[in-house]
Amino acid sequence: MKYKELGKTGLQASVIGLGTFEIGGSSWWDPVDRRVAVNTIRNAIDLGINFVDTAPVYGFGQSEKIVGEAIQDIRESVLLCTKIGEEFSGMNEGRFHYNHDGKSVYTCLKPDAIQRQLEESLRNLKTDYIDVLMPHFFFDDPSVGQIDDIMESMFRLIHQGKIRSVGLSNVFPNHFQKFIELGQSKIACVQLYTNVLDHGLMSNDILKQAVAEGISGVGINCLAKGVLAGAFPDDYQVREGSERSESPWFHDGRIARVNQMLDSWSALRDKHGVSSASLSLAWVLAQRGISHLLTGVTNFEHVLDAARASEIELSVDELQLMTVSASALRIETVESLLEVAAAKVHAIAESGRPVAIWGGGVTLDYICRRLPLASCNIVEVFDSNPKLSGQIRFGRKIKSWAQADPIDPSTVLLVAIPKPPEELNAILKSLSIGFDSVCHLGYLKALCK
């Protein structure tokens, strides 16, 4: 196993790290036996993988508790990363993020919340310090907290000996720059979505900043939620509400297309004597600025695949072969649909017509990353979830339909609710609210992640 320093912290982490989202369970994933999960983590550590990443919201504490059980007598051998910011205790403080398994999750990074969340993680993990602590999400919203206050809290925790360094995830380039300016040498790493199918989505701006500052880029979602392991049959039916249902690769026959691509890499697999999973992980490690990666494992075979990836040296030609075939597949099956949607939104924006948006939650956040909604003349934002009422999107307070004032009949409705258009049309008819035209964007959510 190879090891590299995380940022400028002096912490030497295995280039392969364990992601424990899936081990945490909940309805996001299929059930994982707790004893198997603990043994899997122990097996990985025995193979030299010392970098373990978790978060309180993974299984609502279960992932942290499983990790804590696995490392309790070998704590000093592990570099442990966990997160703050996602609250599900029922205090409902901060910015409402989403509902899951009967819990309301809020994003809150105010000083008292950070301290409270960290103490809970320390209990779950059965340790008295965390090697890397990172905000799970950051939203530029006063209800979430200010970057200055967040970094002040982090430095206080470092001074107390409760954390050793800071990491970042789900952050925009301008926010990343401010974290860097305030964080000095204590920012160890930034997590970036990185896999051969979706590599065009990785923020090059953040990666350039990270490289310039000596901050480690850590690849996450490196197997595109498992599809790059080649373990799913062509006709696999993704379970609604699962984490994989959020990926475009599990819809509309795309698994079969991915499997065809993986088959075309058979000579490459044979040459290196590895699986599709190992090959895909090796591709991630070969990307400039990515010094480490995290990959989800639920059994010993997954651990072996991950460990083997650190030993593969892909040539320039081999990397090019993988990149070109994956890019072509994404352009044909995903980007073409997004281009059509973007063109529709551009046309609406150029028309100057008033726009109302229905769906102000996490779906809209994802869609805004890829579609130019901010260029539209947005006059109203609605959502059916009362927890979102009063929150700000596009400079407008989210309202329920019951709070709607009379709407200009020429208004265009952009629907950002993840339901099929035919189902949404039926809902709109039942509401008896007329619009000049309706554009359904919610079903594109998976494509925009």
GROMACS .gro file of C-alpha atoms in nm:
model
  449
    1MET     CA    1   0.000   0.000   0.000
    2LYS     CA    2   0.122   0.349  -0.087
    3TYR     CA    3   0.095   0.642   0.153
    4LYS     CA    4   0.095   1.016   0.089
    5GLU     CA    5   0.071   1.317   0.313
    6LEU     CA    6  -0.268   1.482   0.350
    7GLY     CA    7  -0.203   1.842   0.257
    8LYS     CA    8   0.076   1.989   0.467
    9THR     CA    9  -0.044   1.832   0.790
   10GLY     CA   10   0.220   1.563   0.828
   11LEU     CA   11  -0.056   1.299   0.835
   12GLN     CA   12   0.042   1.002   0.615
   13ALA     CA   13  -0.272   0.843   0.469
   14SER     CA   14  -0.302   0.536   0.249
   15VAL     CA   15  -0.383   0.645  -0.106
   16ILE     CA   16  -0.683   0.409  -0.087
   17GLY     CA   17  -0.932   0.505   0.181
   18LEU     CA   18  -1.250   0.339   0.302
   19GLY     CA   19  -1.582   0.514   0.245
   20THR     CA   20  -1.841   0.390   0.494
   21PHE     CA   21  -2.164   0.542   0.364
   22GLU     CA   22  -2.301   0.208   0.248
   23ILE     CA   23  -2.193   0.029   0.566
   24GLY     CA   24  -2.408   0.275   0.760
   25GLY     CA   25  -2.722   0.123   0.611
   26SER     CA   26  -3.062   0.297   0.617
   27SER     CA   27  -3.293   0.281   0.316
   28TRP     CA   28  -3.027   0.450   0.101
   29TRP     CA   29  -2.855   0.111   0.070
   30ASP     CA   30  -2.919  -0.262   0.091
   31PRO     CA   31  -2.876  -0.412   0.440
   32VAL     CA   32  -2.521  -0.493   0.555
   33ASP     CA   33  -2.460  -0.733   0.844
   34ARG     CA   34  -2.293  -0.541   1.127
   35ARG     CA   35  -2.038  -0.813   1.206
   36VAL     CA   36  -1.945  -0.840   0.838
   37ALA     CA   37  -1.906  -0.461   0.825
   38VAL     CA   38  -1.676  -0.455   1.129
   39ASN     CA   39  -1.466  -0.740   0.993
   40THR     CA   40  -1.442  -0.573   0.653
   41ILE     CA   41  -1.295  -0.259   0.808
   42ARG     CA   42  -1.051  -0.466   1.015
   43ASN     CA   43  -0.945  -0.662   0.705
   44ALA     CA   44  -0.880  -0.338   0.519
   45ILE     CA   45  -0.663  -0.207   0.801
   46ASP     CA   46  -0.471  -0.536   0.803
   47LEU     CA   47  -0.395  -0.478   0.433
   48GLY     CA   48  -0.249  -0.136   0.512
   49ILE     CA   49  -0.551   0.088   0.445
   50ASN     CA   50  -0.535   0.337   0.731
   51PHE     CA   51  -0.762   0.613   0.592
   52VAL     CA   52  -1.126   0.572   0.705
   53ASP     CA   53  -1.402   0.820   0.622
   54THR     CA   54  -1.745   0.834   0.782
   55ALA     CA   55  -2.018   1.086   0.874
   56PRO     CA   56  -2.293   1.116   1.136
   57VAL     CA   57  -2.569   1.117   0.872
   58TYR     CA   58  -2.457   0.783   0.724
   59GLY     CA   59  -2.723   0.560   0.874
   60PHE     CA   60  -2.794   0.833   1.130
   61GLY     CA   61  -2.500   0.739   1.351
   62GLN     CA   62  -2.472   0.371   1.258
   63SER     CA   63  -2.171   0.412   1.029
   64GLU     CA   64  -1.976   0.597   1.297
   65LYS     CA   65  -2.065   0.336   1.557
   66ILE     CA   66  -1.956   0.049   1.331
   67VAL     CA   67  -1.627   0.227   1.255
   68GLY     CA   68  -1.579   0.294   1.625
   69GLU     CA   69  -1.626  -0.072   1.708
   70ALA     CA   70  -1.384  -0.177   1.433
   71ILE     CA   71  -1.100   0.053   1.539
   72GLN     CA   72  -1.144   0.076   1.916
   73ASP     CA   73  -0.829  -0.122   2.003
   74ILE     CA   74  -0.620   0.003   1.708
   75ARG     CA   75  -0.717   0.371   1.705
   76GLU     CA   76  -0.360   0.497   1.667
   77SER     CA   77  -0.322   0.297   1.345
   78VAL     CA   78  -0.606   0.480   1.171
   79LEU     CA   79  -0.647   0.824   1.017
   80LEU     CA   80  -1.011   0.898   1.088
   81CYS     CA   81  -1.223   1.146   0.897
   82THR     CA   82  -1.577   1.241   0.993
   83LYS     CA   83  -1.804   1.534   0.919
   84ILE     CA   84  -2.017   1.804   1.072
   85GLY     CA   85  -2.309   2.011   0.953
   86GLU     CA   86  -2.592   1.766   0.889
   87GLU     CA   87  -2.825   1.775   1.191
   88PHE     CA   88  -3.104   1.523   1.243
   89SER     CA   89  -3.163   1.546   1.618
   90GLY     CA   90  -3.499   1.716   1.587
   91MET     CA   91  -3.369   2.060   1.687
   92ASN     CA   92  -3.444   2.180   1.331
   93GLU     CA   93  -3.174   2.446   1.343
   94GLY     CA   94  -3.022   2.589   1.026
   95ARG     CA   95  -3.126   2.530   0.665
   96PHE     CA   96  -3.364   2.244   0.591
   97HIS     CA   97  -3.187   2.002   0.356
   98TYR     CA   98  -3.401   1.689   0.308
   99ASN     CA   99  -3.620   1.422   0.468
  100HIS     CA  100  -3.503   1.061   0.494
  101ASP     CA  101  -3.633   0.759   0.683
  102GLY     CA  102  -3.866   0.976   0.887
  103LYS     CA  103  -3.598   1.226   0.989
  104SER     CA  104  -3.564   1.588   0.887
  105VAL     CA  105  -3.203   1.678   0.809
  106TYR     CA  106  -3.088   2.037   0.849
  107THR     CA  107  -2.752   2.189   0.756
  108CYS     CA  108  -2.613   2.389   1.047
  109LEU     CA  109  -2.251   2.495   1.099
  110LYS     CA  110  -2.287   2.751   1.375
  111PRO     CA  111  -2.031   2.728   1.658
  112ASP     CA  112  -2.258   2.564   1.915
  113ALA     CA  113  -2.382   2.313   1.657
  114ILE     CA  114  -2.027   2.223   1.552
  115GLN     CA  115  -1.926   2.155   1.912
  116ARG     CA  116  -2.241   1.951   1.978
  117GLN     CA  117  -2.206   1.747   1.661
  118LEU     CA  118  -1.838   1.673   1.723
  119GLU     CA  119  -1.900   1.552   2.077
  120GLU     CA  120  -2.166   1.311   1.948
  121SER     CA  121  -1.927   1.179   1.683
  122LEU     CA  122  -1.653   1.126   1.942
  123ARG     CA  123  -1.896   0.915   2.146
  124ASN     CA  124  -2.005   0.714   1.843
  125LEU     CA  125  -1.647   0.654   1.731
  126LYS     CA  126  -1.520   0.574   2.084
  127THR     CA  127  -1.229   0.812   2.049
  128ASP     CA  128  -1.119   1.144   2.193
  129TYR     CA  129  -0.992   1.301   1.871
  130ILE     CA  130  -1.059   1.313   1.496
  131ASP     CA  131  -0.776   1.335   1.243
  132VAL     CA  132  -0.975   1.520   0.974
  133LEU     CA  133  -1.303   1.701   1.046
  134MET     CA  134  -1.493   1.851   0.755
  135PRO     CA  135  -1.818   2.035   0.691
  136HIS     CA  136  -2.031   1.784   0.501
  137PHE     CA  137  -2.208   2.057   0.303
  138PHE     CA  138  -2.175   2.433   0.298
  139PHE     CA  139  -2.453   2.658   0.172
  140ASP     CA  140  -2.404   3.035   0.146
  141ASP     CA  141  -2.699   3.101   0.373
  142PRO     CA  142  -2.694   3.293   0.705
  143SER     CA  143  -2.900   3.018   0.870
  144VAL     CA  144  -2.616   2.771   0.804
  145GLY     CA  145  -2.331   2.982   0.940
  146GLN     CA  146  -2.042   3.200   0.827
  147ILE     CA  147  -1.710   3.067   0.698
  148ASP     CA  148  -1.517   3.291   0.940
  149ASP     CA  149  -1.704   3.145   1.237
  150ILE     CA  150  -1.667   2.790   1.107
  151MET     CA  151  -1.289   2.819   1.077
  152GLU     CA  152  -1.264   2.989   1.416
  153SER     CA  153  -1.450   2.693   1.565
  154MET     CA  154  -1.218   2.451   1.385
  155PHE     CA  155  -0.906   2.622   1.517
  156ARG     CA  156  -1.052   2.614   1.867
  157LEU     CA  157  -1.108   2.239   1.835
  158ILE     CA  158  -0.751   2.194   1.709
  159HIS     CA  159  -0.623   2.389   2.009
  160GLN     CA  160  -0.831   2.164   2.237
  161GLY     CA  161  -0.674   1.856   2.080
  162LYS     CA  162  -1.012   1.724   1.961
  163ILE     CA  163  -0.925   1.744   1.591
  164ARG     CA  164  -0.593   1.748   1.404
  165SER     CA  165  -0.689   1.906   1.071
  166VAL     CA  166  -0.975   2.033   0.853
  167GLY     CA  167  -1.122   1.891   0.532
  168LEU     CA  168  -1.390   2.015   0.293
  169SER     CA  169  -1.660   1.855   0.081
  170ASN     CA  170  -1.954   1.975  -0.129
  171VAL     CA  171  -1.814   2.327  -0.155
  172PHE     CA  172  -1.815   2.582  -0.439
  173PRO     CA  173  -1.491   2.740  -0.570
  174ASN     CA  174  -1.550   3.086  -0.420
  175HIS     CA  175  -1.624   2.935  -0.079
  176PHE     CA  176  -1.326   2.702  -0.110
  177GLN     CA  177  -1.100   3.002  -0.167
  178LYS     CA  178  -1.224   3.171   0.150
  179PHE     CA  179  -1.179   2.852   0.353
  180ILE     CA  180  -0.822   2.835   0.221
  181GLU     CA  181  -0.749   3.196   0.313
  182LEU     CA  182  -0.868   3.138   0.668
  183GLY     CA  183  -0.750   2.780   0.713
  184GLN     CA  184  -0.379   2.827   0.645
  185SER     CA  185  -0.191   2.495   0.662
  186LYS     CA  186  -0.462   2.315   0.862
  187ILE     CA  187  -0.675   2.227   0.557
  188ALA     CA  188  -0.571   1.871   0.477
  189CYS     CA  189  -0.792   1.779   0.184
  190VAL     CA  190  -1.096   1.846  -0.029
  191GLN     CA  191  -1.330   1.570  -0.146
  192LEU     CA  192  -1.421   1.575  -0.515
  193TYR     CA  193  -1.660   1.355  -0.714
  194THR     CA  194  -1.422   1.172  -0.946
  195ASN     CA  195  -1.482   0.874  -1.172
  196VAL     CA  196  -1.411   0.794  -1.533
  197LEU     CA  197  -1.778   0.827  -1.636
  198ASP     CA  198  -1.840   1.160  -1.463
  199HIS     CA  199  -1.494   1.317  -1.457
  200GLY     CA  200  -1.614   1.619  -1.652
  201LEU     CA  201  -1.826   1.717  -1.353
  202MET     CA  202  -1.527   1.755  -1.122
  203SER     CA  203  -1.457   2.119  -1.037
  204ASN     CA  204  -1.134   2.208  -1.214
  205ASP     CA  205  -1.135   2.544  -1.036
  206ILE     CA  206  -1.128   2.375  -0.696
  207LEU     CA  207  -0.868   2.123  -0.810
  208LYS     CA  208  -0.639   2.398  -0.940
  209GLN     CA  209  -0.671   2.587  -0.613
  210ALA     CA  210  -0.602   2.272  -0.414
  211VAL     CA  211  -0.289   2.189  -0.616
  212ALA     CA  212  -0.160   2.546  -0.584
  213GLU     CA  213  -0.205   2.541  -0.206
  214GLY     CA  214  -0.073   2.189  -0.150
  215ILE     CA  215  -0.414   2.060  -0.039
  216SER     CA  216  -0.483   1.693  -0.119
  217GLY     CA  217  -0.760   1.610  -0.363
  218VAL     CA  218  -0.954   1.306  -0.242
  219GLY     CA  219  -1.167   1.129  -0.502
  220ILE     CA  220  -1.513   1.014  -0.396
  221ASN     CA  221  -1.789   0.825  -0.583
  222CYS     CA  222  -1.499   0.665  -0.771
  223LEU     CA  223  -1.704   0.369  -0.895
  224ALA     CA  224  -2.014   0.576  -0.983
  225LYS     CA  225  -2.211   0.413  -0.700
  226GLY     CA  226  -2.080   0.071  -0.799
  227VAL     CA  227  -2.170   0.056  -1.166
  228LEU     CA  228  -1.803   0.071  -1.269
  229ALA     CA  229  -1.739  -0.253  -1.079
  230GLY     CA  230  -1.942  -0.435  -1.346
  231ALA     CA  231  -2.139  -0.622  -1.081
  232PHE     CA  232  -2.490  -0.520  -1.192
  233PRO     CA  233  -2.677  -0.716  -1.461
  234ASP     CA  234  -2.801  -0.528  -1.764
  235ASP     CA  235  -3.162  -0.552  -1.648
  236TYR     CA  236  -3.099  -0.445  -1.286
  237GLN     CA  237  -3.394  -0.251  -1.144
  238VAL     CA  238  -3.283   0.020  -0.905
  239ARG     CA  239  -3.491   0.058  -0.590
  240GLU     CA  240  -3.679   0.387  -0.569
  241GLY     CA  241  -3.544   0.607  -0.290
  242SER     CA  242  -3.210   0.430  -0.275
  243GLU     CA  243  -2.883   0.621  -0.316
  244ARG     CA  244  -2.828   0.452  -0.652
  245SER     CA  245  -3.161   0.585  -0.777
  246GLU     CA  246  -2.994   0.928  -0.768
  247SER     CA  247  -2.744   0.820  -1.036
  248PRO     CA  248  -2.820   0.849  -1.408
  249TRP     CA  249  -2.629   0.527  -1.473
  250PHE     CA  250  -2.899   0.317  -1.306
  251HIS     CA  251  -3.180   0.439  -1.531
  252ASP     CA  252  -3.302   0.400  -1.890
  253GLY     CA  253  -3.086   0.103  -1.987
  254ARG     CA  254  -2.756   0.275  -1.909
  255ILE     CA  255  -2.625  -0.015  -1.699
  256ALA     CA  256  -2.614  -0.228  -2.014
  257ARG     CA  257  -2.421   0.045  -2.193
  258VAL     CA  258  -2.171   0.072  -1.907
  259ASN     CA  259  -2.127  -0.305  -1.904
  260GLN     CA  260  -2.052  -0.296  -2.277
  261MET     CA  261  -1.786  -0.034  -2.213
  262LEU     CA  262  -1.632  -0.244  -1.935
  263ASP     CA  263  -1.627  -0.545  -2.168
  264SER     CA  264  -1.426  -0.339  -2.415
  265TRP     CA  265  -1.160  -0.298  -2.146
  266SER     CA  266  -1.109  -0.675  -2.110
  267ALA     CA  267  -0.760  -0.670  -2.264
  268LEU     CA  268  -0.660  -0.398  -2.020
  269ARG     CA  269  -0.794  -0.596  -1.725
  270ASP     CA  270  -0.614  -0.909  -1.842
  271LYS     CA  271  -0.286  -0.725  -1.887
  272HIS     CA  272  -0.290  -0.596  -1.530
  273GLY     CA  273  -0.465  -0.900  -1.385
  274VAL     CA  274  -0.731  -0.698  -1.206
  275SER     CA  275  -1.106  -0.643  -1.197
  276SER     CA  276  -1.306  -0.359  -1.354
  277ALA     CA  277  -1.333  -0.203  -1.007
  278SER     CA  278  -0.955  -0.202  -0.955
  279LEU     CA  279  -0.899  -0.059  -1.302
  280SER     CA  280  -1.154   0.219  -1.247
  281LEU     CA  281  -1.002   0.311  -0.910
  282ALA     CA  282  -0.653   0.318  -1.064
  283TRP     CA  283  -0.782   0.565  -1.324
  284VAL     CA  284  -0.890   0.798  -1.039
  285LEU     CA  285  -0.550   0.783  -0.869
  286ALA     CA  286  -0.382   0.871  -1.199
  287GLN     CA  287  -0.565   1.206  -1.224
  288ARG     CA  288  -0.354   1.513  -1.154
  289GLY     CA  289  -0.431   1.662  -0.815
  290ILE     CA  290  -0.601   1.347  -0.684
  291SER     CA  291  -0.362   1.200  -0.429
  292HIS     CA  292  -0.609   0.976  -0.244
  293LEU     CA  293  -0.949   0.821  -0.299
  294LEU     CA  294  -1.233   0.680  -0.093
  295THR     CA  295  -1.428   0.377  -0.205
  296GLY     CA  296  -1.720   0.200  -0.043
  297VAL     CA  297  -1.661  -0.159   0.067
  298THR     CA  298  -1.903  -0.408   0.220
  299ASN     CA  299  -1.702  -0.731   0.199
  300PHE     CA  300  -1.345  -0.859   0.178
  301GLU     CA  301  -1.348  -0.893  -0.203
  302HIS     CA  302  -1.422  -0.520  -0.229
  303VAL     CA  303  -1.125  -0.453  -0.001
  304LEU     CA  304  -0.894  -0.662  -0.220
  305ASP     CA  305  -1.012  -0.481  -0.535
  306ALA     CA  306  -0.944  -0.146  -0.369
  307ALA     CA  307  -0.601  -0.246  -0.242
  308ARG     CA  308  -0.494  -0.378  -0.585
  309ALA     CA  309  -0.579  -0.043  -0.743
  310SER     CA  310  -0.288   0.122  -0.561
  311GLU     CA  311  -0.044  -0.113  -0.738
  312ILE     CA  312  -0.158  -0.042  -1.096
  313GLU     CA  313   0.044   0.194  -1.315
  314LEU     CA  314  -0.167   0.290  -1.615
  315SER     CA  315   0.014   0.425  -1.920
  316VAL     CA  316  -0.088   0.746  -2.095
  317ASP     CA  317  -0.243   0.543  -2.377
  318GLU     CA  318  -0.437   0.323  -2.135
  319LEU     CA  319  -0.573   0.625  -1.950
  320GLN     CA  320  -0.668   0.783  -2.282
  321LEU     CA  321  -0.852   0.471  -2.394
  322MET     CA  322  -1.060   0.464  -2.076
  323THR     CA  323  -1.128   0.836  -2.078
  324VAL     CA  324  -1.233   0.855  -2.442
  325SER     CA  325  -1.474   0.560  -2.426
  326ALA     CA  326  -1.634   0.680  -2.101
  327SER     CA  327  -1.666   1.039  -2.226
  328ALA     CA  328  -1.833   0.923  -2.546
  329LEU     CA  329  -2.082   0.716  -2.349
  330ARG     CA  330  -2.168   1.005  -2.117
  331ILE     CA  331  -2.210   1.252  -2.403
  332GLU     CA  332  -2.442   1.016  -2.589
  333THR     CA  333  -2.657   0.902  -2.298
  334VAL     CA  334  -2.654   1.189  -2.047
  335GLU     CA  335  -2.514   1.518  -2.172
  336SER     CA  336  -2.732   1.521  -2.483
  337LEU     CA  337  -3.044   1.527  -2.265
  338LEU     CA  338  -2.904   1.803  -2.045
  339GLU     CA  339  -2.819   2.011  -2.352
  340VAL     CA  340  -3.181   1.994  -2.463
  341ALA     CA  341  -3.301   2.100  -2.117
  342ALA     CA  342  -3.046   2.383  -2.100
  343ALA     CA  343  -3.160   2.510  -2.439
  344LYS     CA  344  -3.520   2.523  -2.316
  345VAL     CA  345  -3.419   2.717  -2.006
  346HIS     CA  346  -3.208   2.957  -2.214
  347ALA     CA  347  -3.504   3.023  -2.443
  348ILE     CA  348  -3.727   3.096  -2.146
  349ALA     CA  349  -3.463   3.329  -1.999
  350GLU     CA  350  -3.421   3.517  -2.328
  351SER     CA  351  -3.797   3.561  -2.362
  352GLY     CA  352  -3.805   3.760  -2.038
  353ARG     CA  353  -4.132   3.597  -1.938
  354PRO     CA  354  -4.195   3.565  -1.564
  355VAL     CA  355  -4.102   3.226  -1.421
  356ALA     CA  356  -4.235   3.040  -1.119
  357ILE     CA  357  -4.043   2.743  -0.980
  358TRP     CA  358  -4.214   2.455  -0.806
  359GLY     CA  359  -3.974   2.261  -0.587
  360GLY     CA  360  -3.727   2.459  -0.378
  361GLY     CA  361  -3.541   2.178  -0.202
  362VAL     CA  362  -3.244   1.956  -0.268
  363THR     CA  363  -3.368   1.868  -0.619
  364LEU     CA  364  -3.351   2.232  -0.719
  365ASP     CA  365  -3.002   2.262  -0.571
  366TYR     CA  366  -2.879   1.982  -0.798
  367ILE     CA  367  -3.054   2.112  -1.108
  368CYS     CA  368  -2.908   2.459  -1.058
  369ARG     CA  369  -2.558   2.312  -1.084
  370ARG     CA  370  -2.614   2.219  -1.447
  371LEU     CA  371  -2.900   2.432  -1.582
  372PRO     CA  372  -2.900   2.817  -1.608
  373LEU     CA  373  -3.209   2.880  -1.397
  374ALA     CA  374  -3.059   3.190  -1.235
  375SER     CA  375  -3.074   3.371  -1.571
  376CYS     CA  376  -3.455   3.350  -1.573
  377ASN     CA  377  -3.697   3.618  -1.455
  378ILE     CA  378  -3.803   3.429  -1.143
  379VAL     CA  379  -4.099   3.586  -0.966
  380GLU     CA  380  -4.217   3.302  -0.738
  381VAL     CA  381  -4.072   2.989  -0.578
  382PHE     CA  382  -4.306   2.724  -0.437
  383ASP     CA  383  -4.263   2.393  -0.259
  384SER     CA  384  -4.506   2.142  -0.114
  385ASN     CA  385  -4.281   2.071   0.186
  386PRO     CA  386  -4.378   2.315   0.467
  387LYS     CA  387  -4.028   2.288   0.617
  388LEU     CA  388  -3.896   2.486   0.322
  389SER     CA  389  -4.138   2.776   0.362
  390GLY     CA  390  -3.951   3.099   0.422
  391GLN     CA  391  -3.617   2.975   0.296
  392ILE     CA  392  -3.457   3.178   0.018
  393ARG     CA  393  -3.403   3.060  -0.337
  394PHE     CA  394  -3.315   3.303  -0.618
  395GLY     CA  395  -3.375   3.593  -0.381
  396ARG     CA  396  -3.734   3.481  -0.320
  397LYS     CA  397  -3.891   3.330  -0.012
  398ILE     CA  398  -4.029   2.983  -0.076
  399LYS     CA  399  -4.407   2.968  -0.045
  400SER     CA  400  -4.666   2.693  -0.042
  401TRP     CA  401  -4.937   2.692  -0.309
  402ALA     CA  402  -5.181   2.808  -0.041
  403GLN     CA  403  -4.974   3.126   0.001
  404ALA     CA  404  -4.972   3.207  -0.370
  405ASP     CA  405  -5.073   3.555  -0.477
  406PRO     CA  406  -5.246   3.598  -0.813
  407ILE     CA  407  -4.999   3.490  -1.081
  408ASP     CA  408  -4.945   3.659  -1.416
  409PRO     CA  409  -5.109   3.419  -1.667
  410SER     CA  410  -4.804   3.449  -1.895
  411THR     CA  411  -4.584   3.292  -1.626
  412VAL     CA  412  -4.382   2.982  -1.715
  413LEU     CA  413  -4.374   2.708  -1.451
  414LEU     CA  414  -4.043   2.523  -1.412
  415VAL     CA  415  -4.116   2.206  -1.216
  416ALA     CA  416  -3.821   2.073  -1.015
  417ILE     CA  417  -3.989   1.781  -0.842
  418PRO     CA  418  -3.844   1.435  -0.915
  419LYS     CA  419  -4.156   1.272  -1.054
  420PRO     CA  420  -4.245   1.167  -1.409
  421PRO     CA  421  -4.396   1.452  -1.615
  422GLU     CA  422  -4.725   1.266  -1.664
  423GLU     CA  423  -4.767   1.233  -1.287
  424LEU     CA  424  -4.684   1.601  -1.239
  425ASN     CA  425  -4.936   1.704  -1.503
  426ALA     CA  426  -5.207   1.523  -1.310
  427ILE     CA  427  -5.107   1.707  -0.991
  428LEU     CA  428  -5.113   2.042  -1.168
  429LYS     CA  429  -5.461   1.979  -1.304
  430SER     CA  430  -5.585   1.895  -0.955
  431LEU     CA  431  -5.450   2.230  -0.827
  432SER     CA  432  -5.642   2.425  -1.091
  433ILE     CA  433  -5.357   2.671  -1.138
  434GLY     CA  434  -5.294   2.776  -1.495
  435PHE     CA  435  -4.959   2.871  -1.651
  436ASP     CA  436  -4.859   2.980  -1.997
  437SER     CA  437  -4.636   2.673  -2.025
  438VAL     CA  438  -4.481   2.409  -1.804
  439CYS     CA  439  -4.124   2.276  -1.824
  440HIS     CA  440  -4.055   1.958  -1.621
  441LEU     CA  441  -3.698   1.952  -1.489
  442GLY     CA  442  -3.733   1.728  -1.185
  443TYR     CA  443  -3.688   1.405  -1.377
  444LEU     CA  444  -3.345   1.536  -1.479
  445LYS     CA  445  -3.225   1.543  -1.118
  446ALA     CA  446  -3.025   1.223  -1.149
  447LEU     CA  447  -2.851   1.358  -1.459
  448CYS     CA  448  -2.748   1.674  -1.276
  449LYS     CA  449  -2.580   1.513  -0.974
   0.00000   0.00000   0.00000
